[in-house]
């Protein structure tokens, strides 16, 4: 049943018609519930409110798979403005960005030029920029770009996905760079040739990656809503005597808010993934596909006052 639910929401996420309808009519429904705003300026107050509660954030301008140079350049300018606002407003926030939004599928030189401009600004303001991971066919290119940028910039991090067979090897290869890593289970529909089809295997690999990342001495962001994974991380850190400043938890804005605050109260670093923009539909469907429990969390978020 879980596989059917996952496939259903992944199918919905690819509907161009539904995405366009959501862009035109759905922004007011989800703003303040699962997205912070339709642009970054309108999202700043929500980020400040989260920061005031001890919650750090990472912000993400929704939208991916850009297919025009002009749009990629526009996204780059918007990212630079966002970083400048984070610095000016002294927000406790990182920024996440997808390489396809900067032109990964268009031209290698274009995406390198755009990301270089973003990272130059990020270094100036001391803002971490996380290169988000997308589907498996783009994984190798994304990691190669990360390694290239990591040679010149300290303010760049990336994401590894537990459902891919390759990830344990990727983690080992990256460990010498001492990167800031966000570990996730994975949200795209992938074939069994490249990804674990069964949840139990994904969970087992996720635990393995958390342990290896911590043992490598990497700063590790455990991005999950799964209580089993949260408790596993706490117990593992205690067992290995890993200090709380070597890892953090990450969750989505609008989901498990009380748990986020509880973790802060317990002395853990808690970072909220705060999306904004009009292209929220595909993101939302993939979050529902990731874990059936997210459906109830999302529904509660949408109906709250």
PDB file of N, CA, C and O in Angstrom, residues 74-102:
ATOM      1  N   UNK A  74      18.085  34.518 -14.394  1.00  0.00           N
ATOM      2  CA  UNK A  74      17.137  35.158 -13.474  1.00  0.00           C
ATOM      3  C   UNK A  74      17.169  34.470 -12.107  1.00  0.00           C
ATOM      4  O   UNK A  74      17.153  35.142 -11.067  1.00  0.00           O
ATOM      5  N   UNK A  75      17.212  33.132 -12.115  1.00  0.00           N
ATOM      6  CA  UNK A  75      17.265  32.385 -10.856  1.00  0.00           C
ATOM      7  C   UNK A  75      18.556  32.697 -10.095  1.00  0.00           C
ATOM      8  O   UNK A  75      18.571  32.760  -8.865  1.00  0.00           O
ATOM      9  N   UNK A  76      19.627  32.880 -10.822  1.00  0.00           N
ATOM     10  CA  UNK A  76      20.904  33.216 -10.198  1.00  0.00           C
ATOM     11  C   UNK A  76      20.833  34.583  -9.526  1.00  0.00           C
ATOM     12  O   UNK A  76      21.263  34.752  -8.370  1.00  0.00           O
ATOM     13  N   UNK A  77      20.283  35.550 -10.217  1.00  0.00           N
ATOM     14  CA  UNK A  77      20.150  36.891  -9.644  1.00  0.00           C
ATOM     15  C   UNK A  77      19.262  36.867  -8.401  1.00  0.00           C
ATOM     16  O   UNK A  77      19.549  37.529  -7.396  1.00  0.00           O
ATOM     17  N   UNK A  78      18.206  36.089  -8.466  1.00  0.00           N
ATOM     18  CA  UNK A  78      17.303  35.990  -7.321  1.00  0.00           C
ATOM     19  C   UNK A  78      18.012  35.347  -6.141  1.00  0.00           C
ATOM     20  O   UNK A  78      17.847  35.775  -4.982  1.00  0.00           O
ATOM     21  N   UNK A  79      18.833  34.334  -6.393  1.00  0.00           N
ATOM     22  CA  UNK A  79      19.576  33.676  -5.318  1.00  0.00           C
ATOM     23  C   UNK A  79      20.561  34.644  -4.670  1.00  0.00           C
ATOM     24  O   UNK A  79      20.715  34.663  -3.442  1.00  0.00           O
ATOM     25  N   UNK A  80      21.226  35.436  -5.477  1.00  0.00           N
ATOM     26  CA  UNK A  80      22.175  36.431  -4.953  1.00  0.00           C
ATOM     27  C   UNK A  80      21.445  37.444  -4.074  1.00  0.00           C
ATOM     28  O   UNK A  80      21.908  37.798  -2.975  1.00  0.00           O
ATOM     29  N   UNK A  81      20.280  37.910  -4.536  1.00  0.00           N
ATOM     30  CA  UNK A  81      19.495  38.857  -3.745  1.00  0.00           C
ATOM     31  C   UNK A  81      19.046  38.234  -2.426  1.00  0.00           C
ATOM     32  O   UNK A  81      19.013  38.901  -1.382  1.00  0.00           O
ATOM     33  N   UNK A  82      18.710  36.946  -2.461  1.00  0.00           N
ATOM     34  CA  UNK A  82      18.299  36.252  -1.243  1.00  0.00           C
ATOM     35  C   UNK A  82      19.445  36.194  -0.237  1.00  0.00           C
ATOM     36  O   UNK A  82      19.261  36.470   0.957  1.00  0.00           O
ATOM     37  N   UNK A  83      20.631  35.843  -0.699  1.00  0.00           N
ATOM     38  CA  UNK A  83      21.796  35.787   0.187  1.00  0.00           C
ATOM     39  C   UNK A  83      22.082  37.164   0.780  1.00  0.00           C
ATOM     40  O   UNK A  83      22.370  37.296   1.988  1.00  0.00           O
ATOM     41  N   UNK A  84      21.994  38.190  -0.051  1.00  0.00           N
ATOM     42  CA  UNK A  84      22.236  39.550   0.444  1.00  0.00           C
ATOM     43  C   UNK A  84      21.211  39.937   1.497  1.00  0.00           C
ATOM     44  O   UNK A  84      21.538  40.594   2.500  1.00  0.00           O
ATOM     45  N   UNK A  85      19.963  39.512   1.323  1.00  0.00           N
ATOM     46  CA  UNK A  85      18.924  39.801   2.311  1.00  0.00           C
ATOM     47  C   UNK A  85      19.173  39.028   3.606  1.00  0.00           C
ATOM     48  O   UNK A  85      19.010  39.578   4.706  1.00  0.00           O
ATOM     49  N   UNK A  86      19.587  37.772   3.487  1.00  0.00           N
ATOM     50  CA  UNK A  86      19.925  36.980   4.675  1.00  0.00           C
ATOM     51  C   UNK A  86      21.011  37.691   5.483  1.00  0.00           C
ATOM     52  O   UNK A  86      20.928  37.803   6.713  1.00  0.00           O
ATOM     53  N   UNK A  87      22.029  38.192   4.786  1.00  0.00           N
ATOM     54  CA  UNK A  87      23.101  38.901   5.464  1.00  0.00           C
ATOM     55  C   UNK A  87      22.643  40.209   6.069  1.00  0.00           C
ATOM     56  O   UNK A  87      22.961  40.520   7.227  1.00  0.00           O
ATOM     57  N   UNK A  88      21.898  40.976   5.295  1.00  0.00           N
ATOM     58  CA  UNK A  88      21.440  42.293   5.760  1.00  0.00           C
ATOM     59  C   UNK A  88      20.501  42.182   6.949  1.00  0.00           C
ATOM     60  O   UNK A  88      20.578  42.964   7.896  1.00  0.00           O
ATOM     61  N   UNK A  89      19.596  41.189   6.905  1.00  0.00           N
ATOM     62  CA  UNK A  89      18.608  41.023   7.968  1.00  0.00           C
ATOM     63  C   UNK A  89      19.140  40.166   9.131  1.00  0.00           C
ATOM     64  O   UNK A  89      18.428  39.950  10.101  1.00  0.00           O
ATOM     65  N   UNK A  90      20.395  39.697   8.972  1.00  0.00           N
ATOM     66  CA  UNK A  90      21.030  38.879  10.006  1.00  0.00           C
ATOM     67  C   UNK A  90      20.169  37.650  10.363  1.00  0.00           C
ATOM     68  O   UNK A  90      19.962  37.334  11.533  1.00  0.00           O
ATOM     69  N   UNK A  91      19.684  36.973   9.339  1.00  0.00           N
ATOM     70  CA  UNK A  91      18.882  35.777   9.537  1.00  0.00           C
ATOM     71  C   UNK A  91      19.789  34.578   9.803  1.00  0.00           C
ATOM     72  O   UNK A  91      20.874  34.464   9.229  1.00  0.00           O
ATOM     73  N   UNK A  92      19.335  33.686  10.667  1.00  0.00           N
ATOM     74  CA  UNK A  92      20.052  32.430  10.898  1.00  0.00           C
ATOM     75  C   UNK A  92      19.560  31.451   9.844  1.00  0.00           C
ATOM     76  O   UNK A  92      18.653  30.660  10.067  1.00  0.00           O
ATOM     77  N   UNK A  93      20.167  31.553   8.660  1.00  0.00           N
ATOM     78  CA  UNK A  93      19.646  30.777   7.540  1.00  0.00           C
ATOM     79  C   UNK A  93      20.731  30.427   6.534  1.00  0.00           C
ATOM     80  O   UNK A  93      21.629  31.225   6.256  1.00  0.00           O
ATOM     81  N   UNK A  94      20.631  29.224   6.022  1.00  0.00           N
ATOM     82  CA  UNK A  94      21.367  28.790   4.843  1.00  0.00           C
ATOM     83  C   UNK A  94      20.455  28.981   3.632  1.00  0.00           C
ATOM     84  O   UNK A  94      19.296  29.363   3.771  1.00  0.00           O
ATOM     85  N   UNK A  95      20.993  28.665   2.451  1.00  0.00           N
ATOM     86  CA  UNK A  95      20.181  28.653   1.241  1.00  0.00           C
ATOM     87  C   UNK A  95      20.433  27.348   0.494  1.00  0.00           C
ATOM     88  O   UNK A  95      21.578  26.886   0.410  1.00  0.00           O
ATOM     89  N   UNK A  96      19.385  26.733  -0.034  1.00  0.00           N
ATOM     90  CA  UNK A  96      19.502  25.526  -0.842  1.00  0.00           C
ATOM     91  C   UNK A  96      19.196  25.873  -2.295  1.00  0.00           C
ATOM     92  O   UNK A  96      18.322  26.701  -2.574  1.00  0.00           O
ATOM     93  N   UNK A  97      19.910  25.240  -3.207  1.00  0.00           N
ATOM     94  CA  UNK A  97      19.709  25.543  -4.623  1.00  0.00           C
ATOM     95  C   UNK A  97      19.893  24.277  -5.453  1.00  0.00           C
ATOM     96  O   UNK A  97      20.737  23.436  -5.149  1.00  0.00           O
ATOM     97  N   UNK A  98      19.072  24.126  -6.467  1.00  0.00           N
ATOM     98  CA  UNK A  98      19.168  22.984  -7.382  1.00  0.00           C
ATOM     99  C   UNK A  98      19.957  23.393  -8.623  1.00  0.00           C
ATOM    100  O   UNK A  98      19.715  24.454  -9.203  1.00  0.00           O
ATOM    101  N   UNK A  99      20.866  22.533  -9.041  1.00  0.00           N
ATOM    102  CA  UNK A  99      21.693  22.851 -10.190  1.00  0.00           C
ATOM    103  C   UNK A  99      20.880  22.963 -11.478  1.00  0.00           C
ATOM    104  O   UNK A  99      21.241  23.719 -12.380  1.00  0.00           O
ATOM    105  N   UNK A 100      19.778  22.225 -11.582  1.00  0.00           N
ATOM    106  CA  UNK A 100      18.963  22.361 -12.792  1.00  0.00           C
ATOM    107  C   UNK A 100      18.324  23.737 -12.886  1.00  0.00           C
ATOM    108  O   UNK A 100      18.014  24.208 -13.979  1.00  0.00           O
ATOM    109  N   UNK A 101      18.114  24.403 -11.746  1.00  0.00           N
ATOM    110  CA  UNK A 101      17.538  25.751 -11.791  1.00  0.00           C
ATOM    111  C   UNK A 101      18.551  26.772 -12.280  1.00  0.00           C
ATOM    112  O   UNK A 101      18.179  27.880 -12.678  1.00  0.00           O
ATOM    113  N   UNK A 102      19.838  26.404 -12.261  1.00  0.00           N
ATOM    114  CA  UNK A 102      20.903  27.315 -12.697  1.00  0.00           C
ATOM    115  C   UNK A 102      21.455  26.950 -14.064  1.00  0.00           C
ATOM    116  O   UNK A 102      22.413  27.571 -14.524  1.00  0.00           O
TER     117      UNK A 102
END
